[in-house]
mmCIF file of C-alpha atoms in Angstrom:
data_model
loop_
_atom_site.group_PDB
_atom_site.id
_atom_site.type_symbol
_atom_site.label_atom_id
_atom_site.label_comp_id
_atom_site.label_asym_id
_atom_site.label_seq_id
_atom_site.Cartn_x
_atom_site.Cartn_y
_atom_site.Cartn_z
ATOM 1 C CA MET A 214 -0.091 0.066 -0.199
ATOM 2 C CA LYS A 215 1.634 3.254 -1.265
ATOM 3 C CA ILE A 216 0.752 6.324 1.153
ATOM 4 C CA ASP A 217 1.379 9.768 0.201
ATOM 5 C CA TRP A 218 2.655 11.136 3.529
ATOM 6 C CA LEU A 219 2.685 14.808 2.511
ATOM 7 C CA GLU A 220 -0.912 14.521 1.369
ATOM 8 C CA LYS A 221 -1.884 12.914 4.676
ATOM 9 C CA LEU A 222 -0.118 15.870 6.798
ATOM 10 C CA ARG A 223 -2.152 18.371 4.651
ATOM 11 C CA ILE A 224 -5.431 16.464 5.138
ATOM 12 C CA PHE A 225 -4.596 16.301 8.873
ATOM 13 C CA LEU A 226 -3.863 20.120 9.348
ATOM 14 C CA GLN A 227 -7.093 20.757 7.546
ATOM 15 C CA THR A 228 -8.780 18.683 9.644
ATOM 16 C CA VAL A 229 -7.245 20.069 12.831
ATOM 17 C CA ALA A 230 -8.508 23.688 11.607
ATOM 18 C CA PHE A 231 -11.859 22.217 11.039
ATOM 19 C CA CYS A 232 -11.995 20.781 14.532
ATOM 20 C CA LEU A 233 -11.064 24.585 16.109
ATOM 21 C CA ALA A 234 -13.883 25.978 14.163
ATOM 22 C CA VAL A 235 -16.323 23.214 15.511
ATOM 23 C CA GLY A 236 -15.130 23.810 18.964
ATOM 24 C CA ALA A 237 -15.446 27.430 18.729
ATOM 25 C CA ILE A 238 -19.000 27.106 17.325
ATOM 26 C CA GLN A 239 -19.931 24.671 20.362
ATOM 27 C CA TYR A 240 -18.640 26.973 23.007
ATOM 28 C CA ALA A 241 -20.593 29.902 21.350
ATOM 29 C CA PHE A 242 -23.704 27.738 21.653
ATOM 30 C CA GLN A 243 -22.719 26.528 25.048
ATOM 31 C CA PRO A 244 -21.202 29.574 27.003
ATOM 32 C CA HIS A 245 -21.472 28.005 30.330
ATOM 33 C CA LEU A 246 -18.631 25.513 29.420
ATOM 34 C CA THR A 247 -15.102 26.470 29.188
ATOM 35 C CA TYR A 248 -13.467 26.909 25.663
ATOM 36 C CA GLU A 249 -11.200 23.895 26.800
ATOM 37 C CA VAL A 250 -13.929 21.410 26.996
ATOM 38 C CA PRO A 251 -15.427 21.570 23.417
ATOM 39 C CA LEU A 252 -11.885 22.215 22.058
ATOM 40 C CA VAL A 253 -10.441 18.997 23.383
ATOM 41 C CA TYR A 254 -13.462 16.703 22.435
ATOM 42 C CA SER A 255 -13.521 18.220 18.771
ATOM 43 C CA LEU A 256 -9.930 17.737 18.383
ATOM 44 C CA CYS A 257 -9.961 14.038 19.909
ATOM 45 C CA ILE A 258 -13.122 13.152 17.731
ATOM 46 C CA GLY A 259 -11.990 14.729 14.508
ATOM 47 C CA THR A 260 -8.576 13.641 14.598
ATOM 48 C CA SER A 261 -9.757 10.101 15.343
ATOM 49 C CA MET A 262 -12.199 10.472 12.320
ATOM 50 C CA TRP A 263 -9.307 11.481 9.931
ATOM 51 C CA ALA A 264 -7.316 8.250 11.285
ATOM 52 C CA LEU A 265 -10.039 6.039 10.645
ATOM 53 C CA VAL A 266 -11.271 6.998 7.395
ATOM 54 C CA ASP A 267 -8.331 8.520 5.615
ATOM 55 C CA PHE A 268 -6.345 5.367 6.365
ATOM 56 C CA GLY A 269 -8.999 3.027 6.245
ATOM 57 C CA ARG A 270 -9.894 3.565 2.774
ATOM 58 C CA HIS A 271 -6.759 2.303 1.740
ATOM 59 C CA LEU A 272 -8.065 -1.151 3.117
ATOM 60 C CA PHE A 273 -10.393 -1.307 0.293
ATOM 61 C CA PRO A 274 -9.158 -2.509 -3.090
ATOM 62 C CA SER A 275 -11.448 -0.349 -5.301
ATOM 63 C CA ALA A 276 -10.227 3.001 -3.391
ATOM 64 C CA ALA A 277 -6.737 2.304 -5.159
ATOM 65 C CA ALA A 278 -8.109 3.703 -8.533
ATOM 66 C CA THR A 279 -10.789 6.414 -7.358
ATOM 67 C CA GLY A 280 -9.402 7.175 -3.861
ATOM 68 C CA TRP A 281 -12.725 6.177 -2.053
ATOM 69 C CA PRO A 282 -14.195 2.679 -1.794
ATOM 70 C CA GLN A 283 -16.942 1.559 -4.292
ATOM 71 C CA GLY A 284 -20.150 -0.210 -3.189
ATOM 72 C CA PRO A 285 -20.815 -1.038 0.187
ATOM 73 C CA GLY A 286 -17.484 -0.112 1.416
ATOM 74 C CA GLY A 287 -18.454 3.582 0.380
ATOM 75 C CA THR A 288 -20.983 3.643 3.044
ATOM 76 C CA LEU A 289 -19.636 1.673 5.657
ATOM 77 C CA LEU A 290 -16.217 3.372 5.823
ATOM 78 C CA PRO A 291 -18.027 6.712 6.697
ATOM 79 C CA VAL A 292 -20.493 5.134 9.095
ATOM 80 C CA GLY A 293 -17.957 3.103 10.983
ATOM 81 C CA GLY A 294 -15.469 6.152 10.989
ATOM 82 C CA ILE A 295 -18.012 8.505 12.336
ATOM 83 C CA THR A 296 -18.975 5.847 15.236
ATOM 84 C CA GLY A 297 -15.643 4.549 15.899
ATOM 85 C CA ALA A 298 -14.357 8.402 15.941
ATOM 86 C CA TYR A 299 -17.016 9.417 18.548
ATOM 87 C CA ILE A 300 -16.247 6.415 20.722
ATOM 88 C CA LEU A 301 -12.507 6.785 20.793
ATOM 89 C CA GLY A 302 -12.477 10.684 20.797
ATOM 90 C CA THR A 303 -15.080 10.773 23.840
ATOM 91 C CA LEU A 304 -12.785 8.150 25.546
ATOM 92 C CA ALA A 305 -9.778 10.204 24.870
ATOM 93 C CA GLY A 306 -11.397 13.548 25.986
ATOM 94 C CA ASP A 307 -12.790 11.754 29.281
ATOM 95 C CA ARG A 308 -9.022 10.859 30.121
ATOM 96 C CA TRP A 309 -7.900 14.312 29.431
ATOM 97 C CA PHE A 310 -10.565 15.740 31.996
ATOM 98 C CA GLY A 311 -10.712 12.672 34.220
ATOM 99 C CA TRP A 312 -14.382 12.231 34.022
ATOM 100 C CA SER A 313 -16.860 9.764 31.963
ATOM 101 C CA SER A 314 -19.167 11.145 29.634
ATOM 102 C CA TRP A 315 -21.422 8.011 30.091
ATOM 103 C CA ASP A 316 -21.950 8.331 33.793
ATOM 104 C CA ALA A 317 -25.389 8.726 35.378
ATOM 105 C CA ALA A 318 -24.894 12.273 36.404
ATOM 106 C CA ALA A 319 -27.529 14.479 34.924
ATOM 107 C CA THR A 320 -25.273 16.939 33.193
ATOM 108 C CA ALA A 321 -23.499 14.273 31.404
ATOM 109 C CA ARG A 322 -26.769 12.620 29.817
ATOM 110 C CA THR A 323 -27.633 16.338 28.914
ATOM 111 C CA GLN A 324 -24.475 16.682 27.045
ATOM 112 C CA LEU A 325 -24.415 13.242 25.446
ATOM 113 C CA PRO A 326 -27.160 13.815 22.628
ATOM 114 C CA VAL A 327 -25.460 17.292 21.726
ATOM 115 C CA SER A 328 -22.050 15.778 21.208
ATOM 116 C CA ILE A 329 -23.475 13.009 19.166
ATOM 117 C CA LEU A 330 -25.549 15.378 16.936
ATOM 118 C CA VAL A 331 -22.597 17.624 16.531
ATOM 119 C CA THR A 332 -20.161 14.769 15.741
ATOM 120 C CA VAL A 333 -22.529 13.169 13.091
ATOM 121 C CA LEU A 334 -23.040 16.656 11.410
ATOM 122 C CA ALA A 335 -19.386 17.423 11.547
ATOM 123 C CA GLY A 336 -18.432 14.162 10.291
ATOM 124 C CA ILE A 337 -20.679 14.205 7.303
ATOM 125 C CA VAL A 338 -19.634 17.634 6.211
ATOM 126 C CA SER A 339 -15.890 16.735 6.749
ATOM 127 C CA ILE A 340 -15.989 13.386 5.021
ATOM 128 C CA GLY A 341 -18.155 14.912 2.237
ATOM 129 C CA TYR A 342 -15.526 17.549 1.648
ATOM 130 C CA PHE A 343 -12.617 15.248 1.700
ATOM 131 C CA TYR A 344 -14.547 12.775 -0.785
ATOM 132 C CA SER A 345 -15.194 15.568 -3.182
ATOM 133 C CA ARG A 346 -11.551 16.577 -3.318
ATOM 134 C CA THR A 347 -10.394 12.872 -3.636
ATOM 135 C CA ARG A 348 -12.903 12.272 -6.454
ATOM 136 C CA ALA A 349 -11.987 15.667 -8.118
ATOM 137 C CA ALA A 350 -8.087 14.656 -8.018
ATOM 138 C CA TRP A 351 -8.974 11.323 -9.323
ATOM 139 C CA LEU A 352 -10.882 12.879 -12.061
ATOM 140 C CA GLU A 353 -8.080 15.367 -12.923
ATOM 141 C CA THR A 354 -5.500 12.496 -12.928
ATOM 142 C CA LYS A 355 -7.874 10.621 -15.613
ATOM 143 C CA MET A 356 -8.205 13.798 -17.551
ATOM 144 C CA SER A 357 -4.453 14.411 -17.674
ATOM 145 C CA GLU A 358 -3.931 11.040 -18.673
ATOM 146 C CA ALA A 359 -6.424 11.289 -21.605
ATOM 147 C CA ARG A 360 -4.875 14.642 -22.657
ATOM 148 C CA HIS A 361 -1.389 12.848 -22.703
ATOM 149 C CA GLN A 362 -2.856 9.955 -24.833
ATOM 150 C CA ALA A 363 -4.410 12.244 -27.192
ATOM 151 C CA ALA A 364 -0.877 14.283 -27.469
ATOM 152 C CA GLU A 365 0.639 11.077 -28.139
ATOM 153 C CA SER A 366 -1.713 9.918 -30.696
ATOM 154 C CA ARG A 367 -1.623 13.545 -32.601
ATOM 155 C CA LEU A 368 2.199 12.961 -32.406
ATOM 156 C CA LYS A 369 2.235 9.668 -33.981
ATOM 157 C CA LEU A 370 -0.028 11.048 -36.771
ATOM 158 C CA LEU A 371 2.330 13.630 -37.665
ATOM 159 C CA GLU A 372 5.258 11.476 -37.498
ATOM 160 C CA ALA A 373 3.349 9.253 -39.905
ATOM 161 C CA GLN A 374 2.780 11.937 -42.277
ATOM 162 C CA ILE A 375 6.623 13.413 -42.243
ATOM 163 C CA GLU A 376 7.960 9.816 -43.116
ATOM 164 C CA PRO A 377 6.290 8.920 -46.245
ATOM 165 C CA HIS A 378 7.061 12.637 -47.314
ATOM 166 C CA MET A 379 10.746 12.108 -47.104
ATOM 167 C CA LEU A 380 10.109 8.482 -48.681
ATOM 168 C CA PHE A 381 8.652 9.790 -51.561
ATOM 169 C CA ASN A 382 11.099 12.474 -52.263
ATOM 170 C CA THR A 383 13.963 10.089 -52.126
ATOM 171 C CA LEU A 384 12.361 7.601 -54.450
ATOM 172 C CA ALA A 385 11.638 10.296 -56.962
ATOM 173 C CA ASN A 386 15.395 11.112 -56.985
ATOM 174 C CA LEU A 387 16.349 7.511 -57.131
ATOM 175 C CA ARG A 388 14.184 7.264 -60.160
ATOM 176 C CA VAL A 389 16.053 10.058 -61.846
ATOM 177 C CA LEU A 390 19.331 8.492 -61.324
ATOM 178 C CA ILE A 391 18.601 4.982 -62.484
ATOM 179 C CA PRO A 392 18.628 5.548 -66.133
ATOM 180 C CA GLY A 393 21.899 7.865 -66.182
ATOM 181 C CA ASP A 394 24.031 6.971 -63.205
ATOM 182 C CA PRO A 395 23.130 3.379 -62.300
ATOM 183 C CA GLU A 396 26.219 3.078 -59.851
ATOM 184 C CA ARG A 397 24.926 6.268 -57.910
ATOM 185 C CA ALA A 398 21.459 4.820 -57.713
ATOM 186 C CA GLN A 399 22.880 1.603 -56.346
ATOM 187 C CA ALA A 400 24.835 3.842 -53.553
ATOM 188 C CA MET A 401 21.551 5.624 -52.966
ATOM 189 C CA LEU A 402 19.558 2.480 -52.648
ATOM 190 C CA ASP A 403 22.079 0.908 -50.220
ATOM 191 C CA HIS A 404 21.758 4.293 -47.954
ATOM 192 C CA LEU A 405 18.149 4.170 -48.260
ATOM 193 C CA ILE A 406 18.057 0.744 -47.024
ATOM 194 C CA SER A 407 20.089 1.814 -44.040
ATOM 195 C CA TYR A 408 18.074 4.588 -43.226
ATOM 196 C CA LEU A 409 14.662 2.715 -43.428
ATOM 197 C CA ARG A 410 16.266 -0.093 -41.336
ATOM 198 C CA ALA A 411 17.041 2.365 -38.658
ATOM 199 C CA THR A 412 13.579 4.268 -38.919
ATOM 200 C CA LEU A 413 12.176 0.887 -38.328
ATOM 201 C CA SER A 414 13.903 0.162 -35.315
ATOM 202 C CA ALA A 415 13.210 3.546 -33.760
ATOM 203 C CA SER A 416 9.519 3.276 -34.347
ATOM 204 C CA ARG A 417 9.521 -0.041 -32.559
ATOM 205 C CA ALA A 418 11.363 1.502 -29.520
ATOM 206 C CA ASN A 419 9.801 3.469 -26.769
ATOM 207 C CA ALA A 420 9.883 7.225 -27.739
ATOM 208 C CA GLY A 421 11.575 8.149 -24.742
ATOM 209 C CA ASN A 422 14.610 5.819 -26.077
ATOM 210 C CA HIS A 423 15.234 7.913 -29.140
ATOM 211 C CA THR A 424 18.196 10.192 -28.395
ATOM 212 C CA LEU A 425 20.078 12.771 -30.224
ATOM 213 C CA GLN A 426 22.662 10.446 -31.185
ATOM 214 C CA THR A 427 20.154 8.083 -33.015
ATOM 215 C CA GLU A 428 18.497 11.317 -34.632
ATOM 216 C CA PHE A 429 22.234 12.496 -35.625
ATOM 217 C CA ASP A 430 22.831 9.043 -37.192
ATOM 218 C CA ARG A 431 19.496 8.999 -39.242
ATOM 219 C CA LEU A 432 20.271 12.442 -40.301
ATOM 220 C CA ARG A 433 23.758 11.355 -41.390
ATOM 221 C CA ASP A 434 22.195 8.415 -43.566
ATOM 222 C CA TYR A 435 19.817 10.949 -45.183
ATOM 223 C CA LEU A 436 22.554 13.538 -45.898
ATOM 224 C CA ALA A 437 24.506 10.671 -47.634
ATOM 225 C CA LEU A 438 21.505 10.092 -49.800
ATOM 226 C CA MET A 439 21.242 13.728 -50.670
ATOM 227 C CA ALA A 440 25.258 13.974 -51.275
ATOM 228 C CA ILE A 441 24.864 10.971 -53.809
ATOM 229 C CA ARG A 442 22.429 12.756 -55.814
ATOM 230 C CA MET A 443 23.979 16.345 -55.403
ATOM 231 C CA GLY A 444 27.486 15.376 -55.461
ATOM 232 C CA PRO A 445 30.236 17.978 -54.381
ATOM 233 C CA ARG A 446 27.511 20.504 -54.499
ATOM 234 C CA LEU A 447 26.493 19.365 -50.888
ATOM 235 C CA GLN A 448 28.828 19.570 -48.044
ATOM 236 C CA TYR A 449 27.415 18.900 -44.508
ATOM 237 C CA THR A 450 28.822 18.950 -40.746
ATOM 238 C CA LEU A 451 27.192 17.406 -37.732
ATOM 239 C CA VAL A 452 28.251 18.775 -34.555
ATOM 240 C CA LEU A 453 27.011 16.682 -31.678
ATOM 241 C CA PRO A 454 28.936 17.102 -28.213
ATOM 242 C CA ALA A 455 29.317 13.832 -26.419
ATOM 243 C CA ALA A 456 27.478 14.835 -23.276
ATOM 244 C CA LEU A 457 24.340 15.325 -25.279
ATOM 245 C CA ALA A 458 24.484 12.075 -27.132
ATOM 246 C CA SER A 459 21.937 10.280 -24.805
ATOM 247 C CA GLN A 460 19.635 13.258 -24.782
ATOM 248 C CA PRO A 461 15.867 12.243 -25.679
ATOM 249 C CA VAL A 462 14.470 13.884 -28.789
ATOM 250 C CA PRO A 463 11.487 13.506 -30.737
ATOM 251 C CA PRO A 464 11.994 11.133 -33.634
ATOM 252 C CA LEU A 465 12.572 12.716 -37.187
ATOM 253 C CA LEU A 466 12.919 16.335 -35.675
ATOM 254 C CA LEU A 467 15.732 17.703 -37.694
ATOM 255 C CA GLN A 468 15.389 15.665 -40.884
ATOM 256 C CA PRO A 469 12.290 17.655 -42.620
ATOM 257 C CA ILE A 470 14.289 21.055 -41.554
ATOM 258 C CA VAL A 471 17.411 19.732 -43.316
ATOM 259 C CA GLU A 472 15.326 18.455 -46.292
ATOM 260 C CA ASN A 473 13.734 22.021 -46.366
ATOM 261 C CA ALA A 474 17.193 23.389 -46.531
ATOM 262 C CA ILE A 475 18.409 21.534 -49.108
ATOM 263 C CA LYS A 476 15.165 21.945 -51.408
ATOM 264 C CA HIS A 477 14.631 25.634 -51.126
ATOM 265 C CA GLY A 478 18.061 26.826 -50.100
ATOM 266 C CA LEU A 479 20.771 24.503 -51.824
ATOM 267 C CA GLU A 480 19.392 23.119 -54.692
ATOM 268 C CA PRO A 481 18.277 26.337 -56.450
ATOM 269 C CA LYS A 482 22.171 27.482 -56.548
ATOM 270 C CA VAL A 483 24.345 26.287 -59.112
ATOM 271 C CA GLN A 484 27.413 25.760 -56.912
ATOM 272 C CA GLY A 485 25.201 24.329 -54.088
ATOM 273 C CA GLY A 486 26.398 24.961 -50.590
ATOM 274 C CA SER A 487 26.763 23.400 -47.020
ATOM 275 C CA ILE A 488 24.478 22.589 -44.066
ATOM 276 C CA THR A 489 25.568 22.364 -40.395
ATOM 277 C CA VAL A 490 23.618 20.930 -37.782
ATOM 278 C CA THR A 491 24.494 21.632 -34.165
ATOM 279 C CA ALA A 492 23.094 20.679 -30.729
ATOM 280 C CA SER A 493 23.797 22.545 -27.493
ATOM 281 C CA LEU A 494 22.582 22.794 -23.799
ATOM 282 C CA ALA A 495 22.433 25.982 -21.707
ATOM 283 C CA ASN A 496 20.252 27.098 -18.660
ATOM 284 C CA GLY A 497 18.126 23.775 -19.226
ATOM 285 C CA GLN A 498 17.383 24.688 -22.617
ATOM 286 C CA LEU A 499 18.218 22.330 -25.619
ATOM 287 C CA THR A 500 18.939 24.272 -28.738
ATOM 288 C CA LEU A 501 19.241 22.614 -32.190
ATOM 289 C CA ASP A 502 20.241 24.708 -35.226
ATOM 290 C CA VAL A 503 20.336 23.818 -38.633
ATOM 291 C CA SER A 504 22.300 26.624 -40.895
ATOM 292 C CA ASP A 505 22.624 26.465 -44.579
ATOM 293 C CA THR A 506 24.757 28.611 -47.107
ATOM 294 C CA GLY A 507 21.682 28.629 -49.556
ATOM 295 C CA ASP A 508 19.797 31.291 -51.195
ATOM 296 C CA GLY A 509 18.184 32.417 -47.910
ATOM 297 C CA PRO A 510 14.539 32.360 -46.628
ATOM 298 C CA ARG A 511 11.876 32.967 -49.153
ATOM 299 C CA PRO A 512 9.946 36.180 -48.824
ATOM 300 C CA GLY A 513 7.317 35.992 -45.987
ATOM 301 C CA SER A 514 8.734 32.864 -44.711
ATOM 302 C CA ALA A 515 10.189 34.321 -41.304
ATOM 303 C CA ASN A 516 7.802 33.374 -38.289
ATOM 304 C CA GLY A 517 5.230 31.662 -40.667
ATOM 305 C CA THR A 518 7.524 28.935 -41.726
ATOM 306 C CA PRO A 519 5.487 27.462 -44.752
ATOM 307 C CA GLY A 520 6.179 24.193 -45.984
ATOM 308 C CA PHE A 521 5.083 20.668 -44.973
ATOM 309 C CA GLY A 522 8.222 19.582 -43.226
ATOM 310 C CA LEU A 523 8.618 22.574 -40.768
ATOM 311 C CA THR A 524 4.774 23.147 -40.142
ATOM 312 C CA GLN A 525 4.862 19.471 -38.924
ATOM 313 C CA VAL A 526 8.091 20.282 -36.735
ATOM 314 C CA ARG A 527 6.259 23.225 -35.304
ATOM 315 C CA GLU A 528 3.033 21.345 -34.423
ATOM 316 C CA ARG A 529 5.198 18.375 -33.021
ATOM 317 C CA LEU A 530 6.947 20.666 -30.599
ATOM 318 C CA GLN A 531 3.674 22.490 -29.657
ATOM 319 C CA THR A 532 2.162 19.103 -28.883
ATOM 320 C CA LEU A 533 5.010 17.987 -26.726
ATOM 321 C CA HIS A 534 6.058 21.123 -25.278
ATOM 322 C CA GLY A 535 3.465 23.696 -25.724
ATOM 323 C CA GLU A 536 4.257 27.234 -25.545
ATOM 324 C CA ARG A 537 7.833 26.409 -23.802
ATOM 325 C CA ALA A 538 9.171 25.310 -27.072
ATOM 326 C CA THR A 539 10.138 27.599 -30.146
ATOM 327 C CA LEU A 540 11.005 27.265 -33.611
ATOM 328 C CA SER A 541 12.779 30.121 -35.320
ATOM 329 C CA LEU A 542 13.558 30.593 -38.969
ATOM 330 C CA GLY A 543 15.853 33.578 -40.356
ATOM 331 C CA ALA A 544 18.495 34.821 -42.862
ATOM 332 C CA GLN A 545 22.064 34.730 -41.749
ATOM 333 C CA ALA A 546 24.322 37.724 -41.989
ATOM 334 C CA GLY A 547 26.729 35.983 -44.572
ATOM 335 C CA GLY A 548 23.866 34.436 -46.674
ATOM 336 C CA GLY A 549 21.718 31.529 -46.199
ATOM 337 C CA THR A 550 19.102 30.253 -43.562
ATOM 338 C CA GLN A 551 18.999 29.352 -39.973
ATOM 339 C CA VAL A 552 16.317 27.537 -38.138
ATOM 340 C CA ARG A 553 16.772 27.213 -34.420
ATOM 341 C CA ILE A 554 14.775 24.799 -32.191
ATOM 342 C CA THR A 555 14.462 25.528 -28.450
ATOM 343 C CA TYR A 556 12.869 23.712 -25.821
ATOM 344 C CA PRO A 557 13.337 22.863 -22.028
ATOM 345 C CA VAL A 558 14.807 19.309 -21.174
#
């Protein structure tokens, strides 16, 4: 049985505050008593009720999911808790004052019905309050799990959209090479097989096990494919610090950005150019930069970031990290384009 002791302490302190209020109310209606009498009995009965109910609910298997027993246990627990708390709390209070609430004295018999009524009413109010809080916390947990599952499903859908996009582009390039340069086509096909094998292995692994090292390895295979098609017109550099190699990262996060840089930045230039991909970590923020020496951003592309690949990357980042993640696109001082991704780790 796993118990959240911090949560128990929080409920206990709330129970003590509630008991103080009940004791003050009793004293207001019974001014002939000293404040110590209702205060002590309220604290003894209230804390006994807290112990019996809050710890007792863990004895019911059905309470593990919702925080409260289902079926007959949901009724027996508060009834038994209130009854047991009244008996135990009254005995503790009697011991404190050195008298018995059950003796035959007229004053004792007069106070007994009042204390029972107060205990029942206070028990119903307090148990109802904590039940509603427990139920609300359970529902919030379920809603959070549902949101997480929806986000994961949406992320998988976006990944499924990106991979065929890259595959179709590569197959189209391969088709062009086959008639005129079968040797380069064969080399491209070998790299494509290696890339797809790595992609299949990554898709079968847990998303949290996809690291920057794996992402950079797949990116290297992709760039090798493009280098075969473009020849010396394409140069590339991948910079991954060893300390970041095991850092988890969403699969296929960088490849659509590199593909976009080649298609819109380097291919239109007769002399081609280079791509540099770097990863860095500072102040709890992971930064991924993709820089190229191509023709620069297209008009109106800043911030809007058009294009299938970059749009999907932006959506995936928002799905995973919300407003904490950023994707920016801008021109470099020496020419070309830089895409920067940042998100907390």
